[in-house]
Coordinates of C-alpha atoms and ligand atoms in Angstrom, one line a residue:
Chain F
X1 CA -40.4 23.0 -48.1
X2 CA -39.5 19.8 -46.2
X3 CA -38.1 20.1 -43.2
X4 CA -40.1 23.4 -41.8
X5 CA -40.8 23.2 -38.3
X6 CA -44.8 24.6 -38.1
X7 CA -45.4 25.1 -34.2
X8 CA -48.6 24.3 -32.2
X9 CA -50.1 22.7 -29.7
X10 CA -51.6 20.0 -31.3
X11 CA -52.3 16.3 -30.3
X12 CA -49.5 15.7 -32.5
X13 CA -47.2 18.4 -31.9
X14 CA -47.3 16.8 -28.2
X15 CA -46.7 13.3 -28.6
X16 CA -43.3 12.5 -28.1
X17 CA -40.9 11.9 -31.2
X18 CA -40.3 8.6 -31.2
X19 CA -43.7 7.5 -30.8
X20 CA -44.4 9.7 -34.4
X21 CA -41.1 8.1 -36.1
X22 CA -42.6 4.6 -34.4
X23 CA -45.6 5.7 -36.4
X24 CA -44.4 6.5 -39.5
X25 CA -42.3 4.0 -39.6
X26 CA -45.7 1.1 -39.1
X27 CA -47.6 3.4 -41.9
X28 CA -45.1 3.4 -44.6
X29 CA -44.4 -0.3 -43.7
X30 CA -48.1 -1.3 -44.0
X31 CA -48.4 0.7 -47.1
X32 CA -45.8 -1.9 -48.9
X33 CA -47.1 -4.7 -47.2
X34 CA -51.1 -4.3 -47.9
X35 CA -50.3 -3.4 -51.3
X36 CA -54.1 -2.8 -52.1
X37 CA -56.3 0.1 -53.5
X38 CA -58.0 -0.6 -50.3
X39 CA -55.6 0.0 -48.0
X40 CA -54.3 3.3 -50.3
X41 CA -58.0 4.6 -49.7
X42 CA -58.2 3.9 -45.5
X43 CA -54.4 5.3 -45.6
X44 CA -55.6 8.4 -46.8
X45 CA -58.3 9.2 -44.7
X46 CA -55.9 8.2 -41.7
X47 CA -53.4 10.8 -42.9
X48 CA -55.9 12.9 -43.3
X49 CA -57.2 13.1 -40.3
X50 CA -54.3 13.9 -38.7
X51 CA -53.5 16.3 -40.8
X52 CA -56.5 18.1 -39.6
X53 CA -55.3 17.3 -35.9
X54 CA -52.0 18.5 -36.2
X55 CA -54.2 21.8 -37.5
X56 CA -51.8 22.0 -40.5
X57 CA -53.4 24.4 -43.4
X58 CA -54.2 23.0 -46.4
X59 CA -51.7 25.0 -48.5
X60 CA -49.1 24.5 -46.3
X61 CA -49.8 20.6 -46.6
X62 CA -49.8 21.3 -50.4
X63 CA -46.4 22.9 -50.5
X64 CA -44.9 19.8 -48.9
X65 CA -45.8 17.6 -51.6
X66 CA -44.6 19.9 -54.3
X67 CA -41.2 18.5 -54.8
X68 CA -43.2 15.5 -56.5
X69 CA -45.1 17.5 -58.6
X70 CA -42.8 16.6 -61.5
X71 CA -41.7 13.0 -60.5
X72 CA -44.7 11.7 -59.2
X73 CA -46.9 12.3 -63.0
X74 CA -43.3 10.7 -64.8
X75 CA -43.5 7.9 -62.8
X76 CA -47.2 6.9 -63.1
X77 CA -47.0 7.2 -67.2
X78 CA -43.7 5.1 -66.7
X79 CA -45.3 2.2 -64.6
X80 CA -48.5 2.3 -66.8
X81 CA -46.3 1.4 -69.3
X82 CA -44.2 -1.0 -67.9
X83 CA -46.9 -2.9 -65.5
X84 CA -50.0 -1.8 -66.2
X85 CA -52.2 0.8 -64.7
X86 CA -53.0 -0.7 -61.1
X87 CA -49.3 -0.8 -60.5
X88 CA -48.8 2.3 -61.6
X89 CA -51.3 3.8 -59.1
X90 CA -50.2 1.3 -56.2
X91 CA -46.9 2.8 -56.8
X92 CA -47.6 6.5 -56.9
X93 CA -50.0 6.6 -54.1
X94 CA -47.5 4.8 -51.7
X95 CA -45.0 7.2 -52.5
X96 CA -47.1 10.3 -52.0
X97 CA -48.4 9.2 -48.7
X98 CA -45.2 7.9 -47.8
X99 CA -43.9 11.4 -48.5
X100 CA -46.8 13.2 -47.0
X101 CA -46.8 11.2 -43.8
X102 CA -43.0 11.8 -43.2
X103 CA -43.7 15.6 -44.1
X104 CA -46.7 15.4 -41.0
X105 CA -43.6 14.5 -38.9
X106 CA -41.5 17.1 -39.9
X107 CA -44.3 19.7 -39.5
X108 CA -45.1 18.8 -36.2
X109 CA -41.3 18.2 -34.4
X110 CA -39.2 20.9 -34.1
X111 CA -35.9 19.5 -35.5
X112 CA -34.1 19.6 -32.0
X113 CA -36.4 17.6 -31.0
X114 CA -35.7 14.8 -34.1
X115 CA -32.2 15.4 -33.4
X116 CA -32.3 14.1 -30.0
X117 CA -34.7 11.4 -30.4
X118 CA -32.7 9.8 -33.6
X119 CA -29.5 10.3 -31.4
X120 CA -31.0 8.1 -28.4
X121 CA -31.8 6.0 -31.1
X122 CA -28.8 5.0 -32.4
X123 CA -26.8 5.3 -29.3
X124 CA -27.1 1.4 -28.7
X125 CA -25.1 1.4 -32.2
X126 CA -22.0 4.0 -30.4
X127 CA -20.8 0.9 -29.2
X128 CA -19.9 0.0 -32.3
X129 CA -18.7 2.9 -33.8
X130 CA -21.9 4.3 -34.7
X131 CA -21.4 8.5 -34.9
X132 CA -24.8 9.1 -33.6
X133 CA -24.5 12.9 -32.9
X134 CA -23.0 13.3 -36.0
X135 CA -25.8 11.7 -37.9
X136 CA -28.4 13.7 -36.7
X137 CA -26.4 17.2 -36.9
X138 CA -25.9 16.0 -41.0
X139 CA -29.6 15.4 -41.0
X140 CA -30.5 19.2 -39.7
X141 CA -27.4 20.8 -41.5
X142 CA -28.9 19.3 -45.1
X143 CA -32.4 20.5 -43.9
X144 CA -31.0 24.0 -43.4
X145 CA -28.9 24.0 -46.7
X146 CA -32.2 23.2 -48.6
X147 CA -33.1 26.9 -48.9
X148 CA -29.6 28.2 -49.2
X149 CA -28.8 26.2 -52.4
X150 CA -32.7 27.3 -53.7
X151 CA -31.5 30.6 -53.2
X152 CA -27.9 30.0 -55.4
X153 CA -29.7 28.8 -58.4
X154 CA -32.5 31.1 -58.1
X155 CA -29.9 34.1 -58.0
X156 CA -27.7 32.2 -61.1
X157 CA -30.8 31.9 -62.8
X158 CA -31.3 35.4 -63.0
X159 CA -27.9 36.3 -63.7
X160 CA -27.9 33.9 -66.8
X161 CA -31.5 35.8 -68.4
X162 CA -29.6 38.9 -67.8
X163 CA -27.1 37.9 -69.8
X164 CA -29.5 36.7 -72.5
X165 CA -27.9 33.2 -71.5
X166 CA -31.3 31.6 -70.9
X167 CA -31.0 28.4 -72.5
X168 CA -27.2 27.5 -72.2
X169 CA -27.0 24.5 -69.4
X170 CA -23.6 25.2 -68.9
X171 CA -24.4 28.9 -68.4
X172 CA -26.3 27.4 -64.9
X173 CA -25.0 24.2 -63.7
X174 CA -21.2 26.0 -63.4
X175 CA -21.9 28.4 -61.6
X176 CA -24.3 26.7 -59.0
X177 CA -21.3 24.6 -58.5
X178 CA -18.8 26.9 -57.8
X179 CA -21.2 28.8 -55.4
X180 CA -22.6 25.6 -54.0
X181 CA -18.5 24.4 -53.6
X182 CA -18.0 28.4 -51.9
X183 CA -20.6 28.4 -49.7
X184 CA -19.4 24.4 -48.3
X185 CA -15.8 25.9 -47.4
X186 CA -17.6 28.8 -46.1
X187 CA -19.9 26.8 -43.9
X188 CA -17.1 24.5 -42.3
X189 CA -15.4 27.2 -41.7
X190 CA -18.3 28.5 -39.6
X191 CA -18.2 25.5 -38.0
X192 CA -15.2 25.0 -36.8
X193 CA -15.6 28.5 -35.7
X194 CA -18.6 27.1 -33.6
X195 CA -16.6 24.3 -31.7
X196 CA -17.6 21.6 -33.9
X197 CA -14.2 20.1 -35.0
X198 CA -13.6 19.8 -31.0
Chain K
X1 CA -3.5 38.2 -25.3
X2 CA -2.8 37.9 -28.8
X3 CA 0.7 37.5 -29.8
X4 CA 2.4 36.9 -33.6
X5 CA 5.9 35.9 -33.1
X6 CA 7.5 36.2 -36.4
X7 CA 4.5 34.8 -38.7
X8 CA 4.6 34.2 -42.0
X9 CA 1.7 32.5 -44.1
X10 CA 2.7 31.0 -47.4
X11 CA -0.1 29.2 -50.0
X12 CA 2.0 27.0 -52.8
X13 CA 4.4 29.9 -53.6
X14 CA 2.5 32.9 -52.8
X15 CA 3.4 35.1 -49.9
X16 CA 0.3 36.0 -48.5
X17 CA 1.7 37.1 -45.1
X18 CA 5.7 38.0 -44.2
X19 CA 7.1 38.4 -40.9
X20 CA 4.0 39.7 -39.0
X21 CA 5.3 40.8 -35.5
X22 CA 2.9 42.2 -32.5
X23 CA 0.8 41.9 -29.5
X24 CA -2.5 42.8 -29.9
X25 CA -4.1 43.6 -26.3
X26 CA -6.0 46.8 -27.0
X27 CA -10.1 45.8 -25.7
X28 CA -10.8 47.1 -30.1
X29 CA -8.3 46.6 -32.7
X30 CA -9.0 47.5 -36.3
X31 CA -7.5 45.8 -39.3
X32 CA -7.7 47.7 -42.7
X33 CA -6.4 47.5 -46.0
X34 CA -6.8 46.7 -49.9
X35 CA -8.7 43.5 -51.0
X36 CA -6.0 40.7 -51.0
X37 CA -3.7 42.4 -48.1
X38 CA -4.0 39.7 -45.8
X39 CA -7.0 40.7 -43.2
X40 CA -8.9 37.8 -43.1
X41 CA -5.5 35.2 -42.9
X42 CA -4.3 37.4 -40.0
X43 CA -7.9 36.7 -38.1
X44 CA -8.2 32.8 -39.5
X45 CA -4.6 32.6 -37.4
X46 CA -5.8 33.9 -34.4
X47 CA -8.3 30.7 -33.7
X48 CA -6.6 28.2 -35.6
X49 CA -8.4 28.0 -38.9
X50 CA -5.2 28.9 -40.5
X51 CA -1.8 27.3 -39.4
X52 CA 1.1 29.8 -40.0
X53 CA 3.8 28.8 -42.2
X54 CA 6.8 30.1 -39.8
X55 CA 6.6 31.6 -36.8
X56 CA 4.0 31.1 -33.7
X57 CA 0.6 32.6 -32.8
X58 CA -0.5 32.4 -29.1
X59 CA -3.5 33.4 -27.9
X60 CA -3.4 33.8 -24.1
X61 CA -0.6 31.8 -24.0
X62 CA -1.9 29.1 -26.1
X63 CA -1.2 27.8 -29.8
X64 CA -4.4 27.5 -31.3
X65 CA -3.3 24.7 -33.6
X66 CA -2.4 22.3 -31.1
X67 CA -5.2 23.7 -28.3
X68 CA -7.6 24.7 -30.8
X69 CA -10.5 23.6 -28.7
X70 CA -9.7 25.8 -26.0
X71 CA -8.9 28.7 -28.4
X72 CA -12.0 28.5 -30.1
X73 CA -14.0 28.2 -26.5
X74 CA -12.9 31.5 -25.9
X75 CA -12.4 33.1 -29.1
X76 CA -15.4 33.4 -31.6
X77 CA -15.3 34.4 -35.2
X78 CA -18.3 36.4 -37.1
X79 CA -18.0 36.1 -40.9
X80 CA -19.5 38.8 -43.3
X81 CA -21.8 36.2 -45.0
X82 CA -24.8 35.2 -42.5
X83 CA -26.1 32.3 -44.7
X84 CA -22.7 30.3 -44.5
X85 CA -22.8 30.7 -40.5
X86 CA -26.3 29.7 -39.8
X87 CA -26.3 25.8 -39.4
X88 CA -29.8 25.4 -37.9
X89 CA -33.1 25.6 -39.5
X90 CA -34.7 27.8 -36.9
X91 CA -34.0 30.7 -34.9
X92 CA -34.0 29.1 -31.7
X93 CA -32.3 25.4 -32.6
X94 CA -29.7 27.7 -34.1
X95 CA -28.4 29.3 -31.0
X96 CA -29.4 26.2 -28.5
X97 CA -26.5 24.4 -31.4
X98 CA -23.7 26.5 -30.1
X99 CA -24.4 25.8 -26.1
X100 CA -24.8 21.6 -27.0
X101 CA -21.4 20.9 -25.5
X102 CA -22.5 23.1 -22.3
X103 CA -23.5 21.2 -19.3
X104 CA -26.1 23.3 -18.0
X105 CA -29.8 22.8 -17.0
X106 CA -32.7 23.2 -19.4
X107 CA -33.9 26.1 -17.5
X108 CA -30.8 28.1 -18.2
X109 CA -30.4 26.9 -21.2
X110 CA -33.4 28.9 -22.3
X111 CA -32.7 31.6 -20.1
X112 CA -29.2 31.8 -22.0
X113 CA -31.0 31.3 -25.2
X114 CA -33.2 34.4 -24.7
X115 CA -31.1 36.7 -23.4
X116 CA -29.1 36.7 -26.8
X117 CA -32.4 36.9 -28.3
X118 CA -33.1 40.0 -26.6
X119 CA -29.1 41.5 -27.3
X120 CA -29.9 41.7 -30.9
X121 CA -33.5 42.6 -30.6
X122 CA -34.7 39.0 -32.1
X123 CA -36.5 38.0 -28.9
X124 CA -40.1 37.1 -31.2
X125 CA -38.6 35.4 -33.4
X126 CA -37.2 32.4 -31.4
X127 CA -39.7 29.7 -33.5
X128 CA -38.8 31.1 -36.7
X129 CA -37.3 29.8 -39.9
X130 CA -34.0 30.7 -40.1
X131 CA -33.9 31.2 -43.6
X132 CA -37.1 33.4 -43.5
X133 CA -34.8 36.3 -41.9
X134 CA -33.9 39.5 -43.7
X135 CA -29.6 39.7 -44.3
X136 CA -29.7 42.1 -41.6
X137 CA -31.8 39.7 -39.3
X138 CA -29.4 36.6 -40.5
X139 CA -26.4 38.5 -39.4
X140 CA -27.9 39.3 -35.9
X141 CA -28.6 35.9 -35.2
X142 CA -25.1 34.9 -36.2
X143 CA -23.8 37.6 -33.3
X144 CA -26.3 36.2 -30.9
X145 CA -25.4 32.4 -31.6
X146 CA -22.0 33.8 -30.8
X147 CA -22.4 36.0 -27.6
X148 CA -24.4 33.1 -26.2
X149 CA -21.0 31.0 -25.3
X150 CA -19.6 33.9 -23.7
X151 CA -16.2 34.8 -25.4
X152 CA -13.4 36.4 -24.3
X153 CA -12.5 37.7 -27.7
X154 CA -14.3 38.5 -30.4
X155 CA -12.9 38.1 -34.0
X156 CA -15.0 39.9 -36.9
X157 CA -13.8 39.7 -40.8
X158 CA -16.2 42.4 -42.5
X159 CA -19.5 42.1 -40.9
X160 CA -21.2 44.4 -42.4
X161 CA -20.4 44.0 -45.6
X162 CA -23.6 42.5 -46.7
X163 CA -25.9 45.0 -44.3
X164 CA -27.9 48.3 -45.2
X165 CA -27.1 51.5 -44.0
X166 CA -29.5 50.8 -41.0
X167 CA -28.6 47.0 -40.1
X168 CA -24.8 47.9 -40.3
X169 CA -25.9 50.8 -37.3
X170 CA -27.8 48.1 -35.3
X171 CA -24.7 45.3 -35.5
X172 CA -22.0 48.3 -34.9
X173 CA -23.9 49.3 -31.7
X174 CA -24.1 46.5 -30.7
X175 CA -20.6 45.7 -30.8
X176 CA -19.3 48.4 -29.6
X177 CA -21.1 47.8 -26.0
X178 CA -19.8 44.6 -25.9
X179 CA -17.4 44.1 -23.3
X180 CA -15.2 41.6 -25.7
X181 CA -12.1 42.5 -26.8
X182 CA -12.7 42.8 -30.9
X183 CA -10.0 42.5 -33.1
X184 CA -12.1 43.5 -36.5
X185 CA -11.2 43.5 -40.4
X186 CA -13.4 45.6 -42.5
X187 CA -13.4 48.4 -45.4
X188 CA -15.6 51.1 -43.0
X189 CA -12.9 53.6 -42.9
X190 CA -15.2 55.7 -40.6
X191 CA -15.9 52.8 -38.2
X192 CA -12.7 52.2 -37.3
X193 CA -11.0 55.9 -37.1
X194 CA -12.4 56.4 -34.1
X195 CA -10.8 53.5 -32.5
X196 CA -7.5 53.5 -30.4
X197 CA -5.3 51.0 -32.7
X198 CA -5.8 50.3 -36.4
X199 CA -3.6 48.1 -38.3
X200 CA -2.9 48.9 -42.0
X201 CA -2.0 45.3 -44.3
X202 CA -0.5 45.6 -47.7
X203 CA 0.8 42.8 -49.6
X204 CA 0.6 40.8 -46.5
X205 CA 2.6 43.3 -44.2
X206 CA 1.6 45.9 -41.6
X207 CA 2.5 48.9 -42.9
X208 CA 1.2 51.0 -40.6
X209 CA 0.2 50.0 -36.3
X210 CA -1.2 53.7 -35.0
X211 CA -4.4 54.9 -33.8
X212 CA -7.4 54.8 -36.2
X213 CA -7.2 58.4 -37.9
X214 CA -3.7 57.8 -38.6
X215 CA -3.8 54.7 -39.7
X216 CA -6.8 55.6 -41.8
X217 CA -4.8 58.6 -43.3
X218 CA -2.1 56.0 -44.1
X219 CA -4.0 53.7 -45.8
X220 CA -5.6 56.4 -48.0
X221 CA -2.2 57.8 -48.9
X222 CA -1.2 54.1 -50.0
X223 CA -4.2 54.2 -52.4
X224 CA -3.6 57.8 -53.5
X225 CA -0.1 57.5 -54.4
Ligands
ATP301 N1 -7.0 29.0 -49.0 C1 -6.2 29.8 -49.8 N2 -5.5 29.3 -50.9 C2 -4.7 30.1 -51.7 N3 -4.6 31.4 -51.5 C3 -5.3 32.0 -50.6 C4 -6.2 31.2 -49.7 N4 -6.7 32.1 -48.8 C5 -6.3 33.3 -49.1 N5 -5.5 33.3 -50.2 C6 -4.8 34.4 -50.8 O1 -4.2 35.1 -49.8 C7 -4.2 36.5 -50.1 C8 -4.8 37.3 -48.9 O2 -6.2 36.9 -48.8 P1 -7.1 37.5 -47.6 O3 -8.4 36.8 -47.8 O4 -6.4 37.3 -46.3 O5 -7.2 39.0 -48.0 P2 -8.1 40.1 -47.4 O6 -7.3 41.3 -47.0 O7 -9.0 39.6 -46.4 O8 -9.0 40.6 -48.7 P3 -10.5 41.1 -48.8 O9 -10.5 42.5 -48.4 O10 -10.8 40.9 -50.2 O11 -11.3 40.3 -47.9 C9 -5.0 36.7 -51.4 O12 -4.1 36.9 -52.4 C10 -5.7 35.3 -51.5 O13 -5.9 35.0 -52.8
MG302 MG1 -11.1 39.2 -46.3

C-alpha cells in the first residue's frame, strides 16, 4: 500500500525530506528527458541500490508496485500497438520506476515529516493565497482513507456473494457510494470535532 | 457548565428535538433512549456541530456557534465509529495532529504524545499503521488523540458500540477515571445505572431527568408499554 511509513535507520530514512523529494523529483525528470533503454537500465540499478540501503524487503517493495499490476501490462499492449514496441517499453518502464522511486520516498519518510517539508515548501506561495497547511493535511488525510475505502468495498463485496448478487455492478458500485458518501460526513464531523474548522 | 435554554432542533419539517430545558453540571451524565430519540443531536449541540433551531445552548457561558473554536478547545467529542475519527496514517502522526495548533516544545510534545499512549495502553505502538489496529485498538487511539488536548468536557455518542465485551471494559475504565466531566449517549443500560443523572429522550423530549436506575426503569417501562 502506498503511503505506509516503514521505520529504520537507514541512510535514507536519515536524509532530510526535501533532499529525497529534491531527488525524486531529478530521477523522474531524467527519466523523461533521457528517454533511452540505456538510461531505463542504469535507473534501475540506482533504485535498486537504494532500495537495498533503505533495507526495504523485497516483498514489501513488491506490494508497492501492485496497484500497476493491471495498468502497467494494458498499457504496454496499448503502446505496442499504437507506436511500436520500444515506445511501449520506454513508456512502461518510466512509469514503474517513476512509481517505485516515489513509493522509496514514502517508505522511508514518516508522513509528518512530508507534511512539514511540502508545507515549508509552498509557504513562499501563502503570499499569494497558497493554503499550504491545508495541502499537505489533504495529502495525509487521502493516504489514511486508502485503506478505509479498501475495507468498504471489500465488506460490500462480501455482502453482494452472500446475496448471490455476484455479478450485478449495480449490486457494488451503490453501495460503496453511499458508505464511501457516510463515512465523508462522518469524517468531517470528526474533524471539526478535532479543531480543524478553527 | 452546559445549559439548553428552550432548544428546539428542527430538519425540513421534522421535529427531531422540542423545547429541551436543563443544566447539565453533574462531573457524568447519561443520555439514553430508543434509536431516533434525539441523543446524538442533543451532544452535536453541545460543541456546535449542530446549530439549534430556537432557543440557545451555552457551554460555560459561551454559544458554541458563534465561539465554536473555543467550545471545541475545551470540549471533545468521541464517536462510536473509530475509522471515521482517525485522520492520520500512523499511530503516532495521529495524536501529534490534534496538538498542531499547540505552541509547545518538541520535547513535550512527545512527552504529551506518550503519556496518552500509555492512558490507553498503546505505548508500543506509536510507529504503527493506524489502519493495522484491531476496532478495539482504533477506538483507544481515538480517546488518546482526544485526552492529549486536555478537555474540560468530554462528549461520547455510543462508544462502544462497535467494541467486544473486553474492549468495551478497557474504554469504560478508562473513562470512568477520567477526571472530565462526560456527558455520554449510549444503549448500555447497565453502564449508565450506576451513574448519578441519566437523561431519558423520546421523540426528541426528555422524558425522564433522575438518577441512572430510575431513569433506566423509566426507559424500560416506555419500551414495555
Ligand atoms: N442531518 C440530518 N438531517 C435530517 N434528519 C436528521 C439529521 N440528523 C438526524 N436526523 C434525524 O433526527 C432524529 C434524531 O436522530 P439522532 O441521531 O439524534 O437520534 P439518536 O437518539 O442518536 O439515535 P440512535 O440511537 O440511532 O443513535 C432521527 O429521526 C434522524 O433521522
Ligand atoms: Mg445516535
Amino acid at each position: 500500500m502506498i503511503g505506509i511509513y516503514s521505520p529504520g535507520h537507514s541512510i535514507l530514512h536519515r536524509t532530510p525530506t526535501g533532499a529525497k523529494l529534491l531527488l525524486l523529483l531529478t530521477f523522474t525528470s531524467a527519466l523523461l528527458i533521457f528517454r533511452s533503454i540505456t538510461t531505463m537500465g542504469i535507473a534501475a540499478v540506482v533504485l535498486l541500490v537504494a532500495y537495498v540501503l533503505a533495507r526495504i524487503p523485497l516483498r514489501l517493495a513488491m506490494t508497492q508496485l501492485k496497484p500497476l499490476r493491471w495498468i502497467l501490462p494494458i498499457l504496454f499492449a496499448f503502446q505496442w500497438w499504437l507506436l511500436g514496441i520500444e515506445s511501449a517499453t520506454l513508456i512502461t518502464s518510466t512509469l514503474l520506476l517513476a512509481v517505485a522511486a516515489a513509493a522509496l520516498i514514502t517508505l522511508t519518510t514518516p508522513v509528518s515529516a512530508m507534511m512539514a517539508t511540502l508545507e515549508r515548501m509552498m509557504r513562499p506561495g501563502q503570499r499569494w493565497g497558497l493554503p499550504a497547511e491545508r495541502i499537505a493535511l489533504v495529502l495525509a488525510l487521502t493516504i489514511r482513507v486508502v485503506p478505509v475505502i479498501a475495507d468498504i468495498v471489500n465488506q460490500v463485496r462480501d455482502a453482494r456473494r452472500a446475496r448471490g448478487a455476484e455479478r450485478s455492478m449495480r449490486a457494488l458500485v451503490t453501495p460503496v457510494v453511499i458508505k464511501t458518501v457516510g463515512h465523508a460526513h462522518e469524517l468531517g464531523d470528526a474533524l471539526i470535532a478535532r479543531g480543524l474548522d478553527d | 457548565m452546559i445549559c439548553f435554554n428552550n432548544v428546539g432542533l428542527t430538519y425540513e419539517d421534522r421535529n427531531v428535538l422540542t423545547e429541551i430545558t436543563c443544566e447539565l453540571n453533574e462531573p457524568r451524565v447519561g443520555i439514553i433512549g430508543a434509536n431516533g430519540s434525539g441523543k446524538s443531536s442533543l451532544l452535536r449541540l453541545i460543541n456546535g456541530l449542530t446549530t439549534p433551531t430556537t432557543g440557545t445552548v451555552t457551554v460555560g457561558g459561551l454559544d458554541p456557534t458563534d465561539h465554536g473554536r473555543d467550545v471545541r478547545s475545551r470540549v471533545s467529542f468521541l464517536f462510536s465509529n473509530p475509522d471515521a475519527q482517525i485522520v492520520m496514517p500512523t499511530v503516532g502522526e495521529d495524536i501529534e495532529f490534534s496538538l498542531r495548533r499547540n505552541k509547545i516544545s518538541a520535547l513535550e510534545r512527545h512527552e504529551r504524545i506518550s503519556q496518552a499512549l500509555a492512558l490507553v495502553g498503546l505505548s508500543d505502538y506509536q510507529e504503527h499503521p493506524a489502519h493495522l489496529l484491531s476496532s478495539g485498538q482504533k477506538q483507544l487511539l481515538a480517546m488518546a488523540a482526544i485526552m492529549v488536548t486536555e478537555p474540560d468536557i468530554l462528549l461520547c455518542d455510543e462508544p462502544t458500540t462497535l467494541l467486544d465485551r473486553r474492549n468495551t471494559r478497557v474504554l469504560i475504565d478508562i473513562i470512568d477515571a477520567l477526571p472530565q466531566q462526560i456527558i455520554m449517549a449510549t444503549h448500555d443500560l447497565d453502564l449508565v445505572s450506576q451513574w448519578p443523572r441519566v437523561l431519558v429522550m423520546e421523540h426528541g423530549e426528555i422524558i425522564a431527568d433522575s438518577s441512572g436506575h430510575e431513569a433506566v426503569a423509566t426507559y424500560k417501562a416506555t419500551v414495555d408499554r
